[in-house]
Backbone atoms as SQL, in Angstrom:
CREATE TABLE atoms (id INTEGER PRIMARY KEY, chain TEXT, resi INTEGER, resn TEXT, atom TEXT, x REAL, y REAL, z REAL);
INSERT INTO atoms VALUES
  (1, 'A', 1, 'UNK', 'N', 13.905, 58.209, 6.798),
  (2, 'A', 1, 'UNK', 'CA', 13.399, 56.995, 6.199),
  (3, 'A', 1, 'UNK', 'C', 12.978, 56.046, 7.331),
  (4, 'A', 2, 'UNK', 'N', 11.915, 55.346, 7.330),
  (5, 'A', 2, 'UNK', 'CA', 10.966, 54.543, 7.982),
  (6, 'A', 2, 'UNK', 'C', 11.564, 52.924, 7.883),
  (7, 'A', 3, 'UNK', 'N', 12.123, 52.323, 8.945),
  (8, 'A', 3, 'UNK', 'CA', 12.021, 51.208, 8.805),
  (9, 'A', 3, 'UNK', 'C', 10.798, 50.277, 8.320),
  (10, 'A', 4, 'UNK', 'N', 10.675, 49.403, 7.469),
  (11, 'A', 4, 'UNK', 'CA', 9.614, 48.510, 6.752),
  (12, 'A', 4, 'UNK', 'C', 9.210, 47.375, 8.061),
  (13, 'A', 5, 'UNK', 'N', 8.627, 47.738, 8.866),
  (14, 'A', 5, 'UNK', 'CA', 7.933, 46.789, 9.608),
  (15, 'A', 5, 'UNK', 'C', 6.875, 45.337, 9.576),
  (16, 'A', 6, 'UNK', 'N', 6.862, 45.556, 8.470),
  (17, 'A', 6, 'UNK', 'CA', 5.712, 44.849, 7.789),
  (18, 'A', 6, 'UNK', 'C', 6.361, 43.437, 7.334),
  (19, 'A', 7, 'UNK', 'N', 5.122, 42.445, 7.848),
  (20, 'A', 7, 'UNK', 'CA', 6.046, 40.941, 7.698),
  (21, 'A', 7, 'UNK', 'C', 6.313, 40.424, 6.893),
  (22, 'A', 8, 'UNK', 'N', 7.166, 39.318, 6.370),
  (23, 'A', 8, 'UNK', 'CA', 8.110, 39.678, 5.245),
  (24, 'A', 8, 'UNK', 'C', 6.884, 38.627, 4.520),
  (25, 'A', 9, 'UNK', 'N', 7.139, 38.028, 3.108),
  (26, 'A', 9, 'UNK', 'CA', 6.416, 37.925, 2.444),
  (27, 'A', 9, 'UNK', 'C', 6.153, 36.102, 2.545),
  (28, 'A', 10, 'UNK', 'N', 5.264, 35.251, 1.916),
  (29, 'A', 10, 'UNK', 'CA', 5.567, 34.137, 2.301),
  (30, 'A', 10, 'UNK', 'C', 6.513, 33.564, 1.479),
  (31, 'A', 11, 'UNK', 'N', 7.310, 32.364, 1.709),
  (32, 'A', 11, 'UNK', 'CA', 7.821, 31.640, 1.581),
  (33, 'A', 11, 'UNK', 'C', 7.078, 30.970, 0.074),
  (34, 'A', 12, 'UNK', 'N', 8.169, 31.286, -0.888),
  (35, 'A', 12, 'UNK', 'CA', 7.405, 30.391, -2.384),
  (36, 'A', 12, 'UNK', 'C', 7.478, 28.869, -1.647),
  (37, 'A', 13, 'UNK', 'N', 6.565, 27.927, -2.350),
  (38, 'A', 13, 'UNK', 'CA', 6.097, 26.755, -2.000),
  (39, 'A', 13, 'UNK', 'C', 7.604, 25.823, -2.465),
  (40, 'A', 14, 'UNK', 'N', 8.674, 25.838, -3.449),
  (41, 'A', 14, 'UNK', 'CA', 9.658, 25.763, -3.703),
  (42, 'A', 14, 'UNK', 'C', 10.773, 25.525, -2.421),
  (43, 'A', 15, 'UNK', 'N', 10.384, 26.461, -1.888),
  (44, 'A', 15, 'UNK', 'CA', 11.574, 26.969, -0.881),
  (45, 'A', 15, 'UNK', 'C', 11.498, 25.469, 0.102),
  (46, 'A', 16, 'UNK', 'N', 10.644, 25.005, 0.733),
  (47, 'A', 16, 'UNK', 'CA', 10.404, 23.734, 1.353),
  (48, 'A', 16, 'UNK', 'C', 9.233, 23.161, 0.652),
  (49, 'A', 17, 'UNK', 'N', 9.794, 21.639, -0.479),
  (50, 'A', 17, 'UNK', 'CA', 9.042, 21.180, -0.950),
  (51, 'A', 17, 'UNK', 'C', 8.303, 20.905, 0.266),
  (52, 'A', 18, 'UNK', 'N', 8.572, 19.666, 1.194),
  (53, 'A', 18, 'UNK', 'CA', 7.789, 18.948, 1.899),
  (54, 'A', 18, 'UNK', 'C', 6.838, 19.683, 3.041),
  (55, 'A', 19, 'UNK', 'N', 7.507, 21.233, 3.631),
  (56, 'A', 19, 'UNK', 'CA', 6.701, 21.612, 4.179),
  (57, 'A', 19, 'UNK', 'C', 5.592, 22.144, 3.555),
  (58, 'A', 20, 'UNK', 'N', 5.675, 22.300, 2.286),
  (59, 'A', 20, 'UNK', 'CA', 4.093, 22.995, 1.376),
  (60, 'A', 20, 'UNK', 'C', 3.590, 21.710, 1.164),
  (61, 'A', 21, 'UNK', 'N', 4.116, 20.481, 1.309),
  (62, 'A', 21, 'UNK', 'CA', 2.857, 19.010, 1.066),
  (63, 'A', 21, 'UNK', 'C', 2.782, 18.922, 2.421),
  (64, 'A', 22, 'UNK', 'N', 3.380, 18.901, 3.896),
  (65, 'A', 22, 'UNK', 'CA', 2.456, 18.662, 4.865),
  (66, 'A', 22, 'UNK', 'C', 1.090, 19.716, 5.132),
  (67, 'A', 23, 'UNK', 'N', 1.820, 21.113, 4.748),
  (68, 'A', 23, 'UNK', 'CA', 0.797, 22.004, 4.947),
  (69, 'A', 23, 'UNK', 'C', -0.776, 22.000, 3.880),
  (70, 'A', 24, 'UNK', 'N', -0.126, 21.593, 2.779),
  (71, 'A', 24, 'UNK', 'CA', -1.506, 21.076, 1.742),
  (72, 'A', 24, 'UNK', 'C', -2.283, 19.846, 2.258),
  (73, 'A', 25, 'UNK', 'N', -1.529, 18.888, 2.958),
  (74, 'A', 25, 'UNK', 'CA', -2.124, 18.103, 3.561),
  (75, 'A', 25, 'UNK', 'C', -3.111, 18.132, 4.943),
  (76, 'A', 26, 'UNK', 'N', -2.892, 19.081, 5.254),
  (77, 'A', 26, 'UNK', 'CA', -3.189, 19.889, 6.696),
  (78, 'A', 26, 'UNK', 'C', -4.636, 20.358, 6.244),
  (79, 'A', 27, 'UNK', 'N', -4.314, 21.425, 5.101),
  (80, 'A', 27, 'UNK', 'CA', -5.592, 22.043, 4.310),
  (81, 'A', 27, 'UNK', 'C', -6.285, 21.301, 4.172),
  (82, 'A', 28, 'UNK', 'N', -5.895, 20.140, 3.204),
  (83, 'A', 28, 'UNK', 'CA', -7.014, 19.170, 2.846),
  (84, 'A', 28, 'UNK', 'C', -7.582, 18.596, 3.991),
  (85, 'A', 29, 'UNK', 'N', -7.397, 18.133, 5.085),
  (86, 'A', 29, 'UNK', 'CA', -7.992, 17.106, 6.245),
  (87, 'A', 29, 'UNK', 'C', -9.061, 18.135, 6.686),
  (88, 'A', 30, 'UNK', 'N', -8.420, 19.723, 6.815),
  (89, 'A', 30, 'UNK', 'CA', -9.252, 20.504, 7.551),
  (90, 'A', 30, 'UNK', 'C', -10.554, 21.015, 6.800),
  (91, 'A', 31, 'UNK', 'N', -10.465, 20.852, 5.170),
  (92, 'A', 31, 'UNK', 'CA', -11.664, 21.449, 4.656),
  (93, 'A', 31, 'UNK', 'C', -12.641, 20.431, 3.857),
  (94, 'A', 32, 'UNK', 'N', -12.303, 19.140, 4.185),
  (95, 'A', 32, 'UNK', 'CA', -12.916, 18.009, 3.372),
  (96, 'A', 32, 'UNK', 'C', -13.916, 17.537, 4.280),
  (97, 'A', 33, 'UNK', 'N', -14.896, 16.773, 3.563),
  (98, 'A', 33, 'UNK', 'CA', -15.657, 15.823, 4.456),
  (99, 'A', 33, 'UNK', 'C', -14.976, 14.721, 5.082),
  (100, 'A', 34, 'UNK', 'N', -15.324, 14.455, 6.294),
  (101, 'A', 34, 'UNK', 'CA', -14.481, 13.072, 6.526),
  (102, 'A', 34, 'UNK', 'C', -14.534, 11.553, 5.854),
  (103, 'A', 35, 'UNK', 'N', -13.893, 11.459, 5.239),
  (104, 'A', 35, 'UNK', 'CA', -13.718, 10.812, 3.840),
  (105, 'A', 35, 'UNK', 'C', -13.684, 9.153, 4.552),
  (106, 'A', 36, 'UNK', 'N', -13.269, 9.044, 6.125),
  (107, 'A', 36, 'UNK', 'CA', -13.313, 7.697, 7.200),
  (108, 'A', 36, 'UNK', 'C', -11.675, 6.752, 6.319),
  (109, 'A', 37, 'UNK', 'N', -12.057, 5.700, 6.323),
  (110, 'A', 37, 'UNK', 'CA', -11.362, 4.625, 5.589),
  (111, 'A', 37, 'UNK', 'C', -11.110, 5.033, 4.151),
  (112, 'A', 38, 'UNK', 'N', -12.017, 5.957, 3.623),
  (113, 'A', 38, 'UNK', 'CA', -12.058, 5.905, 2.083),
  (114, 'A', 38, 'UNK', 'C', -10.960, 7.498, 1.796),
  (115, 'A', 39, 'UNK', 'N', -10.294, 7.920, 3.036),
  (116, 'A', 39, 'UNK', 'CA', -9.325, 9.548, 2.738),
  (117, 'A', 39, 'UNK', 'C', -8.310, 8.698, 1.749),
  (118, 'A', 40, 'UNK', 'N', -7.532, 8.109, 2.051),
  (119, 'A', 40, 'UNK', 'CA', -6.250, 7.456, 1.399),
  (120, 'A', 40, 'UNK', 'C', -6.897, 7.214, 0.168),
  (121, 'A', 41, 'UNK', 'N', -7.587, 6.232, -0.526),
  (122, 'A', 41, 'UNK', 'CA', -7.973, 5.747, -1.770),
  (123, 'A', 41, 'UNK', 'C', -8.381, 6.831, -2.340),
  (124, 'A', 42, 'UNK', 'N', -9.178, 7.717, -2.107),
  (125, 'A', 42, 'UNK', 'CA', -9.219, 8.673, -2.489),
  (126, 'A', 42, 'UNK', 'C', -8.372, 10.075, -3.117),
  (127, 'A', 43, 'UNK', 'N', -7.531, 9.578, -2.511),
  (128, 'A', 43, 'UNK', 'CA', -6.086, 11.174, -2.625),
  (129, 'A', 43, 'UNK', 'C', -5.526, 10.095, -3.638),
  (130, 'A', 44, 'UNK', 'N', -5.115, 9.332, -3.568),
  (131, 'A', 44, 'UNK', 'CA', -4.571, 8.405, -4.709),
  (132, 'A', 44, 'UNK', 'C', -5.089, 8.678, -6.187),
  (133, 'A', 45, 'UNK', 'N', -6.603, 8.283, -5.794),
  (134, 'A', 45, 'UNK', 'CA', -7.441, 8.154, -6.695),
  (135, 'A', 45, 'UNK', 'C', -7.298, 9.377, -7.810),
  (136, 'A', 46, 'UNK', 'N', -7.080, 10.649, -6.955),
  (137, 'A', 46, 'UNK', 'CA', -7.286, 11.988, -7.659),
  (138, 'A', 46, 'UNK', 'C', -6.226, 11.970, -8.861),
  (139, 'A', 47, 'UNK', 'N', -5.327, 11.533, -8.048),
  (140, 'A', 47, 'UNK', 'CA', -4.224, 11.501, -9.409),
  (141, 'A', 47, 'UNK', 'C', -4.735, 11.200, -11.007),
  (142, 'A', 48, 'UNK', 'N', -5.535, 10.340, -10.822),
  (143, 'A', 48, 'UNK', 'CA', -6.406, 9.745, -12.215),
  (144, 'A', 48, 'UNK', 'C', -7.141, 10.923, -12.963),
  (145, 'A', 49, 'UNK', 'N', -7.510, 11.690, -12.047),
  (146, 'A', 49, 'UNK', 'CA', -7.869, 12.895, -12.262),
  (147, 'A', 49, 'UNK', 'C', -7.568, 13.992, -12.924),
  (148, 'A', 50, 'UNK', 'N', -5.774, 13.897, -12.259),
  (149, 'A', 50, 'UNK', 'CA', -5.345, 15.176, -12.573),
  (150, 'A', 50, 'UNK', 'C', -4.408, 14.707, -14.034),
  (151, 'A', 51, 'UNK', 'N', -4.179, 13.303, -13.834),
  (152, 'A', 51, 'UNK', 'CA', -3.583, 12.851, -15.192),
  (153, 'A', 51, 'UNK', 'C', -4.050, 12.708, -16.235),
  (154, 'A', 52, 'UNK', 'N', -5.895, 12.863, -16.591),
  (155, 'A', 52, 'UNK', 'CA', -6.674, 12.939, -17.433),
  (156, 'A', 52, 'UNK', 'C', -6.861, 14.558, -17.411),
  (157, 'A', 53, 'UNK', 'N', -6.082, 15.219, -16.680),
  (158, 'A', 53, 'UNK', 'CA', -6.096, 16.748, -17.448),
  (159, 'A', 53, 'UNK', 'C', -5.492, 17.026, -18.104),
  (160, 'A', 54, 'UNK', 'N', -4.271, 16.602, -17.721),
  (161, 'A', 54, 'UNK', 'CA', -2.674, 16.445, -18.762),
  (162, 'A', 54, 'UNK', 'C', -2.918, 16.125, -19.961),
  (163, 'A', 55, 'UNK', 'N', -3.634, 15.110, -20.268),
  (164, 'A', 55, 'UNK', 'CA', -4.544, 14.582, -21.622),
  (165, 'A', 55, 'UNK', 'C', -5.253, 15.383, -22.480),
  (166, 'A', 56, 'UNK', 'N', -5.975, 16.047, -21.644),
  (167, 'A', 56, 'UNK', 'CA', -6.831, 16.577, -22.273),
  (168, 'A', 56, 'UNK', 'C', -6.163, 18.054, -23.030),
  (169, 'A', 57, 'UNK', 'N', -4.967, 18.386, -21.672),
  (170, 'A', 57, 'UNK', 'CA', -4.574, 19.739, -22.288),
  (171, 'A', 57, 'UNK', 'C', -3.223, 19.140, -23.809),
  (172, 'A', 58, 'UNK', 'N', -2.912, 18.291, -23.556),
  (173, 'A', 58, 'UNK', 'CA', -1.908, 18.175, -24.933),
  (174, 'A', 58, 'UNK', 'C', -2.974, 17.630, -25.794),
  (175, 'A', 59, 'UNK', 'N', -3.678, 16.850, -25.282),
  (176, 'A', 59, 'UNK', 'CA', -4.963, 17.199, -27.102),
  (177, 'A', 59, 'UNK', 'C', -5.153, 18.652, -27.305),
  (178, 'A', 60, 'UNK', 'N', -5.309, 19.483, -26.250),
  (179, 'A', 60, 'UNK', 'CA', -5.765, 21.147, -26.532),
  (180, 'A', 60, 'UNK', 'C', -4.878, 21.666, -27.286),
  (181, 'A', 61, 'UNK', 'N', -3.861, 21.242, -27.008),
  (182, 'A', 61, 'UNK', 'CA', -2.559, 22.127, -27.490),
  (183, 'A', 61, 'UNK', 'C', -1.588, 21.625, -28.726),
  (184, 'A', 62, 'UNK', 'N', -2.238, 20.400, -29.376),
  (185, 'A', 62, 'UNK', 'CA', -1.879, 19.905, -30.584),
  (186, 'A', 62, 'UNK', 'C', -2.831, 20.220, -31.536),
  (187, 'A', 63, 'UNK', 'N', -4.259, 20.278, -31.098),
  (188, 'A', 63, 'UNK', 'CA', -5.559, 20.673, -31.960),
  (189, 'A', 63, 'UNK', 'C', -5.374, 19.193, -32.310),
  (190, 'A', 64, 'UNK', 'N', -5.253, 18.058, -31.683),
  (191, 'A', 64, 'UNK', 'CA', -5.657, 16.764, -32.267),
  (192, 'A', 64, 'UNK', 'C', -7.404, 16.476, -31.946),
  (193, 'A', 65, 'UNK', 'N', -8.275, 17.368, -31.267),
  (194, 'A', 65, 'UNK', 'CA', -9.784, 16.548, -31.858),
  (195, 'A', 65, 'UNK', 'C', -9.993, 17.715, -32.741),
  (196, 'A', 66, 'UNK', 'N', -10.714, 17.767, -33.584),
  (197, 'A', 66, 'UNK', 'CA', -10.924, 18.132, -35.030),
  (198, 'A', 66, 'UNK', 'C', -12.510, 18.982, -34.557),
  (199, 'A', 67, 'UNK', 'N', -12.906, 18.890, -33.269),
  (200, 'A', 67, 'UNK', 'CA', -14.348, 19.356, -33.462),
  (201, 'A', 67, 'UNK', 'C', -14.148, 20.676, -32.529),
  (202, 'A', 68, 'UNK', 'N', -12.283, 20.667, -31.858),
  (203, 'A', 68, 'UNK', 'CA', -12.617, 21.796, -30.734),
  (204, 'A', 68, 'UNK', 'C', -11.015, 22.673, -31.058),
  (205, 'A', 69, 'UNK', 'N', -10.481, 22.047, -31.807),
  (206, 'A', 69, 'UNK', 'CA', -9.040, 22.471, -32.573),
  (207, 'A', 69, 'UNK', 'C', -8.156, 23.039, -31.287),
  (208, 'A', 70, 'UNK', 'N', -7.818, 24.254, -31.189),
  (209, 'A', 70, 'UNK', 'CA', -6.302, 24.300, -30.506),
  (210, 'A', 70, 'UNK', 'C', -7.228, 24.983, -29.316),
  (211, 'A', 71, 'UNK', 'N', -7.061, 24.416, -27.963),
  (212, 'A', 71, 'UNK', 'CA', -7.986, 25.045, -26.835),
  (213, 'A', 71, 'UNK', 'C', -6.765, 25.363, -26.083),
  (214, 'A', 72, 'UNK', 'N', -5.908, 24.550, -25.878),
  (215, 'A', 72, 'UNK', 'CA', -4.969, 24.954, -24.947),
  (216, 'A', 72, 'UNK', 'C', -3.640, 25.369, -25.387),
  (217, 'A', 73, 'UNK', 'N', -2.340, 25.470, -24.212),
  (218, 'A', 73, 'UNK', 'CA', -1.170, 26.148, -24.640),
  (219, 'A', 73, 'UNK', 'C', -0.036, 25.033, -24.189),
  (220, 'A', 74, 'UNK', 'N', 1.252, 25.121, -24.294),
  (221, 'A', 74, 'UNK', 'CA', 2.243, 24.025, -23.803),
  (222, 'A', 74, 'UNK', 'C', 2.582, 24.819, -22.247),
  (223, 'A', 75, 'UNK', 'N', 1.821, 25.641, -21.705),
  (224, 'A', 75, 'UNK', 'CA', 2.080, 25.903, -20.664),
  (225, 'A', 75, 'UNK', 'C', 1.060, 25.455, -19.920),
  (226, 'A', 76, 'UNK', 'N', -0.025, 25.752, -20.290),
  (227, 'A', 76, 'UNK', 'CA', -1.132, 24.815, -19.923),
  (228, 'A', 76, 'UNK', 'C', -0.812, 23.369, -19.121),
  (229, 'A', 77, 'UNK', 'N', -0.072, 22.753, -20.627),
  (230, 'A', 77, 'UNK', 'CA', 0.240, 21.093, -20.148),
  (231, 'A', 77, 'UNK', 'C', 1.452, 21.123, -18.859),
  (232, 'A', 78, 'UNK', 'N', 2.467, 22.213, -18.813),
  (233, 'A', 78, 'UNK', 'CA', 2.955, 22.243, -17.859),
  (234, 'A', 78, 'UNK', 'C', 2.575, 22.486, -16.527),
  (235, 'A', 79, 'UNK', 'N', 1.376, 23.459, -16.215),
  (236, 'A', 79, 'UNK', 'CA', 0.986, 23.796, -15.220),
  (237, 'A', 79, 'UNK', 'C', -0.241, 22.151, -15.086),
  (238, 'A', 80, 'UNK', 'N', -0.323, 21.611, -15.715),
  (239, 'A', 80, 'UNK', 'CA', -1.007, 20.080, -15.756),
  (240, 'A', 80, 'UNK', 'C', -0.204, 19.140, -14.619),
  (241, 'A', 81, 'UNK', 'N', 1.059, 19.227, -15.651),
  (242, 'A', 81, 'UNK', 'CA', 1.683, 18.076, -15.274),
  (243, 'A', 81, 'UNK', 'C', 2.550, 18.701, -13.661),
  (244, 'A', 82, 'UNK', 'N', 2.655, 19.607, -13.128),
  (245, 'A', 82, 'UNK', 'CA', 2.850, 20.412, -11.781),
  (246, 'A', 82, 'UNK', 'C', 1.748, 19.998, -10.720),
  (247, 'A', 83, 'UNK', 'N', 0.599, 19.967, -11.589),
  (248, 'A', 83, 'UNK', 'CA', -0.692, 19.160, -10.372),
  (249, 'A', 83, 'UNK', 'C', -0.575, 17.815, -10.520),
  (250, 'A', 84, 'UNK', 'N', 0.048, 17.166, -11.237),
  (251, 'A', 84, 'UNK', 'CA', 0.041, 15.613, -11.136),
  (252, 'A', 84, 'UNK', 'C', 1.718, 15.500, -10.199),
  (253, 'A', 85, 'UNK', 'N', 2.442, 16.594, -9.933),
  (254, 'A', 85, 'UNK', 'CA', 3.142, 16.124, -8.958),
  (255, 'A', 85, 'UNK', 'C', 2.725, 16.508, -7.805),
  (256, 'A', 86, 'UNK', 'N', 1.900, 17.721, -7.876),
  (257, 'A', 86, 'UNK', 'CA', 1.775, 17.905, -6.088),
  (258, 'A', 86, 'UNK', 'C', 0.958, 16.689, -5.990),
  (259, 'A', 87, 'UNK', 'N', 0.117, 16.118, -6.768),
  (260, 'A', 87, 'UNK', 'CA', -1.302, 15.417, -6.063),
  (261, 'A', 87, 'UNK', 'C', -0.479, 14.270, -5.741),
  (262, 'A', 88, 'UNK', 'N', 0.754, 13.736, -6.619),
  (263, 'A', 88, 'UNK', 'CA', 1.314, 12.455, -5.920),
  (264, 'A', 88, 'UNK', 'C', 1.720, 12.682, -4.598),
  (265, 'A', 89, 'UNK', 'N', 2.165, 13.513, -4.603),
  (266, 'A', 89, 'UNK', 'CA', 3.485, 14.013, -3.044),
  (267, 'A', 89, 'UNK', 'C', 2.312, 14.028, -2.235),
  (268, 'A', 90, 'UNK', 'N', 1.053, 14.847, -2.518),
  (269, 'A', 90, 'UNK', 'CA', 0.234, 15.058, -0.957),
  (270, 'A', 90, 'UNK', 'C', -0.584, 13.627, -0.991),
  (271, 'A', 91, 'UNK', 'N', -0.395, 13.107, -1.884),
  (272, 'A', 91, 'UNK', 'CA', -1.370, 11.150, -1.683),
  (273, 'A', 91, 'UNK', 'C', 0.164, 10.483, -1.192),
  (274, 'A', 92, 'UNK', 'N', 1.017, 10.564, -1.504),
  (275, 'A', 92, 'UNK', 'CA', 1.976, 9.914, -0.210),
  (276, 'A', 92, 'UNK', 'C', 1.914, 10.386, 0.469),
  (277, 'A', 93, 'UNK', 'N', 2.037, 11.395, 0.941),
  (278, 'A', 93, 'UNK', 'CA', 2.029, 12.032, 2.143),
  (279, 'A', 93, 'UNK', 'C', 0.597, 11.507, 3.220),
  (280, 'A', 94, 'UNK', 'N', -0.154, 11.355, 2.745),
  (281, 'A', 94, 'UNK', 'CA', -1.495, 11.055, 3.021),
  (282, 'A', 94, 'UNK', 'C', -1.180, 9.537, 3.876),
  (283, 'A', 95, 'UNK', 'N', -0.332, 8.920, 2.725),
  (284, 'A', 95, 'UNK', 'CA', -0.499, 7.342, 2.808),
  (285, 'A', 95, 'UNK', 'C', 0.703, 7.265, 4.126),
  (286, 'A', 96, 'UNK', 'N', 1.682, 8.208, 4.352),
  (287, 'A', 96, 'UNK', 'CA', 2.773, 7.524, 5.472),
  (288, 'A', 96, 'UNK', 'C', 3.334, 8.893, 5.781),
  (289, 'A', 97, 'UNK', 'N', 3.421, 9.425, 6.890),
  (290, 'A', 97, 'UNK', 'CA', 3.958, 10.486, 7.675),
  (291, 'A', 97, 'UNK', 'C', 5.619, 10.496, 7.172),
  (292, 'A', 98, 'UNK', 'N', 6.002, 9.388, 6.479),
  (293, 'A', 98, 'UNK', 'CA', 7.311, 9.468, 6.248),
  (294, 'A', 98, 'UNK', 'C', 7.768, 9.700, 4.887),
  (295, 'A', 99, 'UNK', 'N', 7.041, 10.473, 4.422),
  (296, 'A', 99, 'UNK', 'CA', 6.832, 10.985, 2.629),
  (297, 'A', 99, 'UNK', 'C', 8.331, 11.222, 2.280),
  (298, 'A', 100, 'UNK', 'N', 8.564, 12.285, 3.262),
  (299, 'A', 100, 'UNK', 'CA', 10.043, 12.468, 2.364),
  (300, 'A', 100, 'UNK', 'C', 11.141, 11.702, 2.295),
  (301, 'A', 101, 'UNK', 'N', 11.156, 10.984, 3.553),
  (302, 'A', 101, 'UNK', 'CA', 12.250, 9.841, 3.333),
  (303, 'A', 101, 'UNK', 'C', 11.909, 8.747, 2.079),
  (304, 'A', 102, 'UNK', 'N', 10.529, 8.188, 1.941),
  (305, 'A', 102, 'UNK', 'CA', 10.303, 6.936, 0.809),
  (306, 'A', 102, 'UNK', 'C', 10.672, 7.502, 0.027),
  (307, 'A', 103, 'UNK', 'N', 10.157, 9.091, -0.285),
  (308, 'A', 103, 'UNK', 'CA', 10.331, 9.510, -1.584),
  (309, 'A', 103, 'UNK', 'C', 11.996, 9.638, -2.002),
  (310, 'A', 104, 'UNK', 'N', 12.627, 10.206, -1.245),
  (311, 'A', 104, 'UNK', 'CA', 14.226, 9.940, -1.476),
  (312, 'A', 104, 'UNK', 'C', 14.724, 9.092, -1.553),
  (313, 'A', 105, 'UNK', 'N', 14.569, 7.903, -0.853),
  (314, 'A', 105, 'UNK', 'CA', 15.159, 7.148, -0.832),
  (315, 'A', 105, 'UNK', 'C', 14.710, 6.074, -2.227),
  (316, 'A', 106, 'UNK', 'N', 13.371, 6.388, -2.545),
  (317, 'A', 106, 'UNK', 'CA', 12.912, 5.758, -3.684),
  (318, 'A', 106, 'UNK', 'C', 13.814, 6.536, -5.608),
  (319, 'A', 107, 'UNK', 'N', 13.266, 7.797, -5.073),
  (320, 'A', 107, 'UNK', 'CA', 14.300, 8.683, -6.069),
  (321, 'A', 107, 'UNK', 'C', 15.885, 8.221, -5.991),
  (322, 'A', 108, 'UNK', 'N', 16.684, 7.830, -4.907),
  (323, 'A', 108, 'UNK', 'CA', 17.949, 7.538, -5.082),
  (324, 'A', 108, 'UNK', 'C', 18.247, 6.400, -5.647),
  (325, 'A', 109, 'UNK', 'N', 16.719, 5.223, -5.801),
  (326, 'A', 109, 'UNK', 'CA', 17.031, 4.159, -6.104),
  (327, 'A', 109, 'UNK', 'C', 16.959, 4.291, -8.248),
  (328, 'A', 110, 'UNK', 'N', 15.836, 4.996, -7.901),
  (329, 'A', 110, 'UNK', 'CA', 15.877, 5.207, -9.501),
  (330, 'A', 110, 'UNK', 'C', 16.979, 5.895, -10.326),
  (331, 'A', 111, 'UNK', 'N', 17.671, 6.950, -9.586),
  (332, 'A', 111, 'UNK', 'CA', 18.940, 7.269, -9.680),
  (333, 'A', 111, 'UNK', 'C', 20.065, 6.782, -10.270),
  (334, 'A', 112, 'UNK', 'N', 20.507, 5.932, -9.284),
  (335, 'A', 112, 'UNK', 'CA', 21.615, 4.620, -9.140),
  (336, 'A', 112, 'UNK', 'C', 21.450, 4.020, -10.289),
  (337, 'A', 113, 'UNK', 'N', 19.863, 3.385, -10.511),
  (338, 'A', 113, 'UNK', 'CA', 19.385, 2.381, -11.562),
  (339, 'A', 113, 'UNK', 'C', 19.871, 2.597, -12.766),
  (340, 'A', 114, 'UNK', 'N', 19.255, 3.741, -12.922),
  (341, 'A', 114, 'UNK', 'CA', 19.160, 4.341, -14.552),
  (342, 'A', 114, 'UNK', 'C', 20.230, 5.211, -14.591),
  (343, 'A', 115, 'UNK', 'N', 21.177, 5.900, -13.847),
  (344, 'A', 115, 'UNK', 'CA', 22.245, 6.372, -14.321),
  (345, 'A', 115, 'UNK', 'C', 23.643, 6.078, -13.375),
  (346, 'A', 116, 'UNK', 'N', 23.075, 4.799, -12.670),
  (347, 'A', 116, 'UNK', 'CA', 24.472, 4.029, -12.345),
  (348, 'A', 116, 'UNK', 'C', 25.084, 4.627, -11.911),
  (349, 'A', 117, 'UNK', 'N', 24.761, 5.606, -11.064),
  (350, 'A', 117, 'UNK', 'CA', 25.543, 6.561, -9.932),
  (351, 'A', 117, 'UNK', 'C', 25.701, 5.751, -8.566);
């Protein structure tokens, strides 16, 4: 029997949230136009974007417009609402090299707040 030499597989994006948002962030700088002053407002901006998909897929998936009935699935809206978190994490990330600390430390505050831990 043959030792498996072959390199091991990647890393699910899970495994290190923040290193798959610096590295998405990396992607994005390297394959975009240079966006100047307007990169930040922009990555923000997308969110609007991706939160009017979310919309669109739970209208799909209730059949609430009447002219296009059931287009989508409740997995659909989940894999929706999964791009409205990466797009926040890589638009902070965008906005301050120190993403993961605000973000924790912001999450611990909401924490505390609402369940008085």
């Amino acid at each position: 029997m043959t030792e498996d030499l072959s390199p091991p597989p990647p890393r699910a994006a899970g495994a290190d949230l923040w290193e798959a948002v610096d590295g998405l962030c990396g992607w994005l700088d390297a394959h975009r136009p240079d966006d100047g002053p307007d990169r930040v407002p922009l990555r923000i901006l997308k969110l609007s974007e991706e939160v009017g998909e979310v919309a669109q897929a739970v209208i799909g998936a209730t059949g609430r417009n009447p002219r296009k009935g059931i287009t989508h699935t409740w997995e659909d809206v989940q894999s929706e609402l999964c791009d409205v978190a990466v797009t926040a994490l890589v638009a902070l990330r965008t906005l301050t090299p120190d993403a993961r600390e605000v973000f924790t430390r912001h999450l611990d505050g909401v924490t505390r707040r609402s369940l008085g831990t």
